[in-house]
Amino acid sequence: MTRGPAAGKTVVLGVTGGIAAYKAVEVCRRLVDAGVHVVPVLTEDATRFVGEVTFSALASEPVQKSMWSEADPIPHTRLGQRADLVLVVPATARFLGCYANGISDGLLSATVLATRAPVMVCPAMHTEMWEHPAVQENLATLRRRQVLVVDPAQGRLAGGDVGAGRLADPDDIVAAALAVLGSVARGQDLAGRRVVVSAGGTREPIDPVRFISNRSSGKQGHAVAEAAATRGAEVVLVTTATRPAPAGIDVVKVETAAEMEAAMLEHSAAADIVVMAAAVADFRLKAPADTKLSKADGVPELVLEPTPDILAELGRRRRDGQVLVGFAAETHDMTSRAASKLRGKNLDFMVANDVSAQHVGFDHDTNAVTILGSDGTCREIPLTSKLEVAHAILDSVIVRLGGQRPGGGIRRAGASGGDDNSRRDS
Ligand code: CTP
């Protein structure tokens, strides 16, 4: 696994007594692989399901279980202070109940009360317990207090039953934890920057009820907007998707390529960073019908015309110092096709993904991309969450912005802002 910004951060990995405790072993191993310092804290009940030795061998430190250690009279306080994240996998109904009610009945429940670090809980239990109002109300209380919850999935449970309450996939838990650690490490490195992002697939009308569109869900573009906002940027999201956008983002809802073009050109003029993640339809009807087409009128002849290439226009208009990023969803010859679009559209970065691969691209929560730079750089981001991909793209953008001040200009004495020589690809 590549070492990202989470490397060197400390996770207190709490394990409580549920059958899913064995999956915490995989979470521990994956976090250590990512360069995270993992401190395992097990409850007594957890040791009925997994051996302490397993965690002590895989984690960065031996297991801790007790409040009563001769070496350290206040282990919960010390753990809480050292943690960049406290991650509880699995979190039982009992643990959630104690935490929501401020009850410290052991080292782990005392640690989550004693920390100022973010806390992420990954509940796992039988469906009846998961759906019990007491558990749901405890979770609602914890969410209100900014505790992060990785919701359980549907699936096979202990004893062969099937339903809600199965621990989330360890891959998703690790991705969520790395995303939190990444934002702790990155801080507010986009403060003062204006970022414009497009997302979703455009809809080109055929008649008032039908349209031509594509499979884009808007998830990757929304993730870029969310990542930029978390890092302190002022964000405008031009989107066709109806999914909710995180608070603090200025959302412009559009439908067609023409509407997206108008919004992007308007908002990008003053932007420091423009990310064109939308899947814009390449063709639209020359003359959409004003009234619904009817079968009785026979098979319609749909005459198409090209839509404007918004990104190419942004490439022609961009002002000095602005960083421009495109996306290329490809099914074949990915790198060469993406590289030629990078040059042709006058971009700084092209984010290429192979949408024919598993768990990648349209409608998935995960993605794997190659970030091609106009300076010849090529960064592979292996399969991870779309939010992590978004952060990786912004990491590259930050490097490209280098010493430029927010709003344009170069942080060099006497520079006018018009001498950005990093773009030599047009
Ligand atoms: N794009 C755009 N306007 C269009 C078509 C694409 O702004 N009319 C942008 C997309 O948002 C994406 C990039 O251009 O960031 C590449 O899109 P893609 O569809 O891969 O490229 P095309 O130039 O349309 O080439 P083709 O579809 O032939 O592969």
XYZ file of C-alpha atoms and ligand atoms in Angstrom:
455
model
C 0.000 0.000 0.000
C 1.283 3.509 -0.780
C 2.141 5.706 2.201
C -0.196 8.632 2.276
C -0.614 11.549 4.651
C -1.887 9.117 7.328
C 1.603 7.612 7.704
C 3.047 8.312 11.141
C -0.345 9.105 12.679
C -1.524 7.190 15.748
C -4.740 5.167 15.884
C -6.020 3.693 19.113
C -7.832 0.619 17.780
C -10.547 -0.401 20.241
C -11.946 -3.911 19.916
C -15.099 -4.884 21.814
C -16.675 -8.293 22.375
C -18.573 -9.279 19.251
C -18.054 -12.067 16.744
C -16.861 -9.494 14.158
C -13.795 -8.880 16.372
C -11.794 -11.189 14.120
C -12.240 -8.674 11.271
C -10.498 -6.026 13.404
C -7.325 -8.058 12.872
C -7.458 -7.266 9.144
C -8.194 -3.581 9.864
C -5.155 -3.503 12.187
C -2.871 -5.083 9.591
C -4.032 -2.759 6.796
C -3.548 0.366 8.933
C -0.014 -0.757 9.876
C 0.684 -1.377 6.152
C -0.361 2.237 5.484
C 2.288 3.421 7.947
C -0.130 4.128 10.806
C 1.021 3.544 14.402
C -1.670 1.242 15.821
C -2.231 0.889 19.567
C -4.665 -1.973 20.261
C -7.040 -1.708 23.218
C -9.199 -4.778 23.810
C -12.093 -5.227 26.221
C -12.158 -8.404 28.327
C -15.060 -9.682 26.211
C -13.109 -9.068 22.980
C -10.460 -11.544 24.179
C -13.150 -14.266 24.151
C -13.276 -13.867 20.351
C -9.675 -13.058 19.387
C -6.360 -13.709 21.045
C -4.370 -10.830 22.477
C -1.230 -12.289 20.910
C -2.659 -11.841 17.417
C -3.018 -8.073 17.913
C 0.243 -7.713 19.834
C 2.050 -9.399 16.914
C 0.445 -7.310 14.173
C 0.005 -3.891 15.822
C 2.700 -1.338 16.631
C 2.491 -1.939 20.394
C 1.332 -4.723 22.725
C -2.372 -4.951 23.589
C -3.678 -2.851 26.487
C -6.747 -4.023 28.389
C -6.749 -2.653 31.870
C -7.067 0.659 33.686
C -4.881 -0.795 36.388
C -1.343 -0.851 35.132
C 1.690 -0.389 37.371
C 3.625 1.202 34.526
C 1.007 3.905 33.901
C -1.531 5.057 36.490
C -3.644 6.974 33.925
C -3.534 4.873 30.714
C -6.892 6.172 29.383
C -5.736 9.802 29.537
C -2.408 8.964 27.947
C -4.092 6.961 25.154
C -6.625 9.731 24.541
C -3.867 12.329 24.236
C -1.666 10.261 21.900
C -4.458 9.336 19.495
C -5.033 11.089 16.172
C -8.088 8.841 15.858
C -9.816 6.362 18.161
C -11.363 3.653 15.974
C -13.688 1.054 17.530
C -14.108 -2.168 15.488
C -16.543 -3.714 16.192
C -18.619 -1.506 18.477
C -21.181 -3.547 20.451
C -24.539 -2.253 21.675
C -23.123 -2.227 25.206
C -20.107 -0.118 24.203
C -22.301 2.375 22.284
C -24.669 2.591 25.277
C -21.836 3.365 27.690
C -20.270 5.929 25.343
C -23.548 7.736 24.594
C -24.294 7.956 28.314
C -20.835 8.983 29.463
C -20.215 5.773 31.386
C -16.645 4.646 31.712
C -16.592 0.977 32.654
C -13.174 -0.026 31.367
C -10.066 1.189 29.561
C -11.688 1.632 26.132
C -14.861 3.419 27.292
C -12.699 5.657 29.518
C -10.367 6.426 26.567
C -13.172 7.599 24.253
C -14.372 9.936 27.012
C -10.839 11.151 27.709
C -9.841 12.048 24.141
C -10.185 15.193 22.038
C -9.256 13.248 18.880
C -11.956 12.195 16.410
C -13.678 8.935 17.352
C -15.034 6.525 14.728
C -17.281 3.614 15.713
C -18.125 0.630 13.512
C -21.214 -1.048 15.012
C -21.868 -4.763 14.462
C -24.659 -6.780 16.062
C -27.694 -8.894 15.276
C -30.471 -7.154 13.317
C -32.901 -7.120 16.262
C -30.355 -5.336 18.456
C -29.276 -2.981 15.661
C -32.865 -1.908 15.046
C -33.737 -1.504 18.752
C -34.691 2.109 19.516
C -32.253 2.201 22.446
C -29.311 1.440 20.128
C -30.525 3.812 17.422
C -31.073 6.625 19.937
C -27.599 6.098 21.403
C -26.132 6.296 17.902
C -28.132 9.444 17.127
C -26.711 11.008 20.312
C -23.172 10.053 19.318
C -23.612 11.388 15.766
C -24.917 14.670 17.203
C -21.676 14.890 19.195
C -19.639 14.504 15.966
C -18.738 10.856 16.569
C -18.131 9.272 13.154
C -20.180 6.164 12.434
C -19.332 3.582 9.763
C -22.760 2.007 9.350
C -23.058 -1.777 9.282
C -23.966 -3.566 6.069
C -26.672 -6.106 5.225
C -25.455 -9.680 5.068
C -24.896 -12.991 6.799
C -24.751 -12.728 10.580
C -23.534 -15.117 13.256
C -25.797 -18.192 13.457
C -26.639 -18.026 9.750
C -29.283 -15.266 9.885
C -29.244 -12.621 7.169
C -30.004 -8.939 7.801
C -28.699 -5.530 8.807
C -25.987 -5.321 11.443
C -23.045 -7.053 9.787
C -19.786 -5.136 10.326
C -18.944 -2.838 7.380
C -16.345 -4.198 4.981
C -12.837 -3.844 6.523
C -11.730 -2.115 3.276
C -14.383 0.581 3.795
C -13.437 0.966 7.476
C -9.746 1.384 6.619
C -10.581 3.865 3.826
C -12.773 5.914 6.195
C -10.077 5.918 8.894
C -7.340 6.934 6.433
C -9.548 9.742 5.116
C -9.941 11.156 8.650
C -6.216 10.831 9.365
C -5.475 12.437 6.005
C -7.563 15.475 6.806
C -5.950 15.748 10.253
C -2.546 15.796 8.502
C -3.567 18.123 5.669
C -5.188 20.757 7.863
C -6.477 23.872 6.088
C -3.990 23.904 3.211
C -6.592 25.299 0.753
C -7.699 28.190 2.969
C -8.329 31.287 0.861
C -8.483 29.303 -2.404
C -11.502 29.397 -4.688
C -12.362 25.986 -6.139
C -14.992 25.211 -8.784
C -15.976 21.583 -9.362
C -18.408 20.051 -11.849
C -20.118 16.715 -11.157
C -22.644 14.252 -12.549
C -23.825 13.361 -16.022
C -25.615 15.972 -18.117
C -29.126 15.245 -19.419
C -29.920 16.295 -22.966
C -33.684 16.387 -23.626
C -35.321 14.395 -26.410
C -38.791 15.596 -25.440
C -40.297 16.862 -22.150
C -40.088 13.359 -20.559
C -37.067 11.690 -22.171
C -33.383 12.502 -22.264
C -29.944 11.245 -23.340
C -27.558 10.807 -20.431
C -24.810 8.554 -19.059
C -23.997 6.466 -15.993
C -22.196 9.128 -13.960
C -23.452 9.293 -10.336
C -21.655 12.517 -9.411
C -19.996 10.791 -6.424
C -16.393 11.545 -7.450
C -17.089 15.227 -8.197
C -18.998 15.647 -4.934
C -16.064 14.015 -3.117
C -13.657 16.556 -4.680
C -15.910 19.401 -3.523
C -16.143 17.913 -0.017
C -12.378 17.348 0.219
C -11.649 20.918 -0.927
C -14.135 22.360 1.584
C -12.650 20.268 4.413
C -9.265 21.727 3.518
C -10.562 25.268 3.880
C -11.384 26.221 0.265
C -14.340 28.313 -0.829
C -16.156 25.818 -3.077
C -18.725 26.122 -5.872
C -20.142 22.769 -7.004
C -21.885 22.779 -10.391
C -23.768 19.493 -10.441
C -26.526 17.530 -12.132
C -26.735 15.088 -9.198
C -29.411 15.309 -6.525
C -27.212 13.806 -3.783
C -26.759 16.106 -0.771
C -23.655 18.277 -0.736
C -21.725 18.850 2.494
C -22.467 22.045 4.402
C -20.656 25.216 3.385
C -20.502 24.406 -0.340
C -22.228 26.701 -2.817
C -24.270 24.323 -5.027
C -25.394 25.304 -8.542
C -27.860 22.726 -9.901
C -27.808 22.272 -13.677
C -29.138 19.715 -16.112
C -27.850 20.153 -19.662
C -24.368 20.672 -21.104
C -25.401 24.210 -22.095
C -26.455 25.042 -18.506
C -23.274 23.476 -17.144
C -21.167 25.467 -19.608
C -22.790 28.760 -18.576
C -22.319 28.028 -14.849
C -18.731 26.795 -15.235
C -17.628 29.755 -17.344
C -19.222 32.201 -14.905
C -17.790 30.698 -11.712
C -14.391 29.634 -13.062
C -13.336 33.126 -14.104
C -12.137 33.970 -10.579
C -11.222 30.435 -9.441
C -7.770 29.238 -8.387
C -8.613 25.601 -9.107
C -11.157 24.170 -11.572
C -11.950 20.448 -11.534
C -14.146 19.177 -14.359
C -15.344 15.819 -12.978
C -18.701 15.853 -14.787
C -19.491 13.437 -17.597
C -20.731 15.877 -20.208
C -22.829 14.386 -23.005
C -20.933 14.760 -26.273
C -24.118 15.016 -28.349
C -27.555 16.550 -27.915
C -30.664 16.718 -30.052
C -30.573 19.460 -32.650
C -34.260 20.148 -32.057
C -35.777 18.526 -28.944
C -39.555 18.052 -29.241
C -41.769 20.487 -27.295
C -44.376 17.818 -26.695
C -44.038 14.139 -25.805
C -43.168 11.926 -28.770
C -45.800 9.267 -29.365
C -45.389 5.699 -30.644
C -48.298 6.347 -32.952
C -46.129 8.806 -34.900
C -43.646 6.012 -35.789
C -39.947 5.604 -34.943
C -38.535 9.118 -34.492
C -35.413 10.185 -36.331
C -33.162 11.812 -33.718
C -30.798 14.310 -35.325
C -27.849 15.057 -33.024
C -25.341 17.889 -32.836
C -22.168 18.174 -30.708
C -22.334 19.857 -27.296
C -19.756 22.518 -26.430
C -16.497 21.092 -25.007
C -16.617 22.967 -21.705
C -13.181 21.897 -20.506
C -11.492 22.829 -23.784
C -13.112 26.286 -23.504
C -11.939 26.589 -19.874
C -8.446 25.649 -21.129
C -8.572 28.483 -23.688
C -9.872 31.042 -21.182
C -7.982 30.187 -18.032
C -6.160 32.957 -16.312
C -2.557 32.862 -15.149
C -2.048 30.817 -12.038
C -5.282 28.867 -12.389
C -4.925 25.075 -12.125
C -7.201 23.099 -14.426
C -8.030 19.409 -13.885
C -9.986 17.083 -16.182
C -11.229 13.517 -15.877
C -10.992 10.801 -18.493
C -13.160 7.718 -17.971
C -11.792 5.200 -20.446
C -12.423 1.576 -21.343
C -9.256 1.062 -23.448
C -5.837 2.667 -24.134
C -6.414 4.655 -20.949
C -3.054 6.373 -20.516
C -2.482 7.397 -24.129
C -6.059 8.636 -24.577
C -5.933 10.588 -21.294
C -2.510 12.074 -22.147
C -3.756 13.282 -25.501
C -6.812 14.956 -23.862
C -4.477 16.529 -21.262
C -2.510 18.224 -24.051
C -5.461 18.921 -26.348
C -7.507 20.684 -23.640
C -4.541 22.622 -22.145
C -4.832 21.111 -18.649
C -2.482 20.805 -15.683
C -3.766 17.367 -14.703
C -5.846 14.641 -16.251
C -7.302 12.066 -13.855
C -7.710 8.836 -15.794
C -9.700 5.831 -14.698
C -10.406 2.516 -16.344
C -14.172 2.215 -15.942
C -14.135 -1.366 -17.202
C -12.219 -2.471 -14.044
C -14.029 -3.801 -10.940
C -15.032 -1.353 -8.150
C -13.902 1.597 -10.283
C -15.758 4.562 -11.729
C -19.485 5.073 -12.217
C -21.672 4.693 -9.119
C -19.043 2.892 -7.002
C -17.893 4.387 -3.694
C -14.343 3.428 -4.583
C -12.064 4.391 -7.428
C -8.541 3.753 -8.716
C -6.982 6.453 -10.896
C -3.825 7.610 -12.601
C -3.095 11.331 -12.255
C -1.182 12.551 -15.307
C 0.501 15.950 -15.047
C 1.374 18.295 -17.900
C 4.945 18.239 -16.516
C 5.171 14.526 -17.326
C 4.362 13.288 -13.814
C 2.278 10.134 -13.452
C 0.831 9.155 -10.043
C -1.035 5.881 -9.521
C -3.712 5.933 -6.817
C -4.686 2.312 -6.102
C -8.263 1.318 -5.210
C -9.500 3.491 -2.335
C -12.512 5.633 -1.396
C -13.576 8.413 -3.775
C -12.871 10.872 -0.947
C -9.260 9.664 -0.709
C -8.930 9.935 -4.516
C -10.249 13.498 -4.221
C -7.624 14.329 -1.592
C -4.873 12.784 -3.734
C -5.909 14.998 -6.684
C -5.875 18.084 -4.456
C -2.448 17.074 -3.091
C -1.120 17.196 -6.677
C -2.859 20.534 -7.291
C -1.291 22.031 -4.148
C 2.162 21.055 -5.372
C 1.401 22.730 -8.731
C 0.122 25.891 -7.034
C 3.486 25.999 -5.303
C 4.242 29.498 -4.117
C 1.241 31.167 -5.738
C -0.921 33.282 -3.492
C -4.673 32.587 -3.271
C -6.465 34.535 -6.017
C -3.514 34.426 -8.458
C -0.032 35.839 -8.475
C 3.279 34.269 -7.584
C 4.811 34.605 -4.149
C 8.042 36.074 -5.463
C 9.196 39.670 -5.060
C 8.153 41.743 -8.059
C 6.195 38.972 -9.797
C 2.980 40.091 -11.464
C 1.232 36.741 -11.472
C 1.529 36.389 -15.224
C 4.736 34.369 -15.314
C 3.602 30.904 -14.368
C 5.936 28.885 -16.553
C 4.781 25.545 -15.199
C 2.417 25.155 -18.163
C 4.338 24.250 -21.211
C 2.033 21.705 -22.695
C -0.240 23.639 -24.969
N -15.721 17.453 -21.237
C -16.314 18.688 -21.318
N -17.244 18.950 -22.287
C -17.599 17.994 -23.151
C -17.002 16.711 -23.075
C -16.074 16.477 -22.086
O -15.991 19.577 -20.521
N -18.506 18.256 -24.069
C -14.716 17.216 -20.188
C -15.108 16.185 -19.148
O -15.754 16.781 -18.046
C -13.777 15.582 -18.735
C -12.914 15.725 -19.972
O -13.557 16.708 -20.802
O -13.170 16.302 -17.691
C -12.735 14.485 -20.780
O -13.987 13.963 -21.115
P -14.126 12.746 -22.134
O -15.578 12.466 -22.348
O -13.241 11.632 -21.669
O -13.433 13.363 -23.411
P -13.960 13.806 -24.772
O -13.133 14.995 -25.151
O -15.448 13.991 -24.796
O -13.525 12.592 -25.713
P -14.257 11.183 -26.006
O -15.621 11.216 -25.363
O -14.287 11.142 -27.477
O -13.350 10.130 -25.407
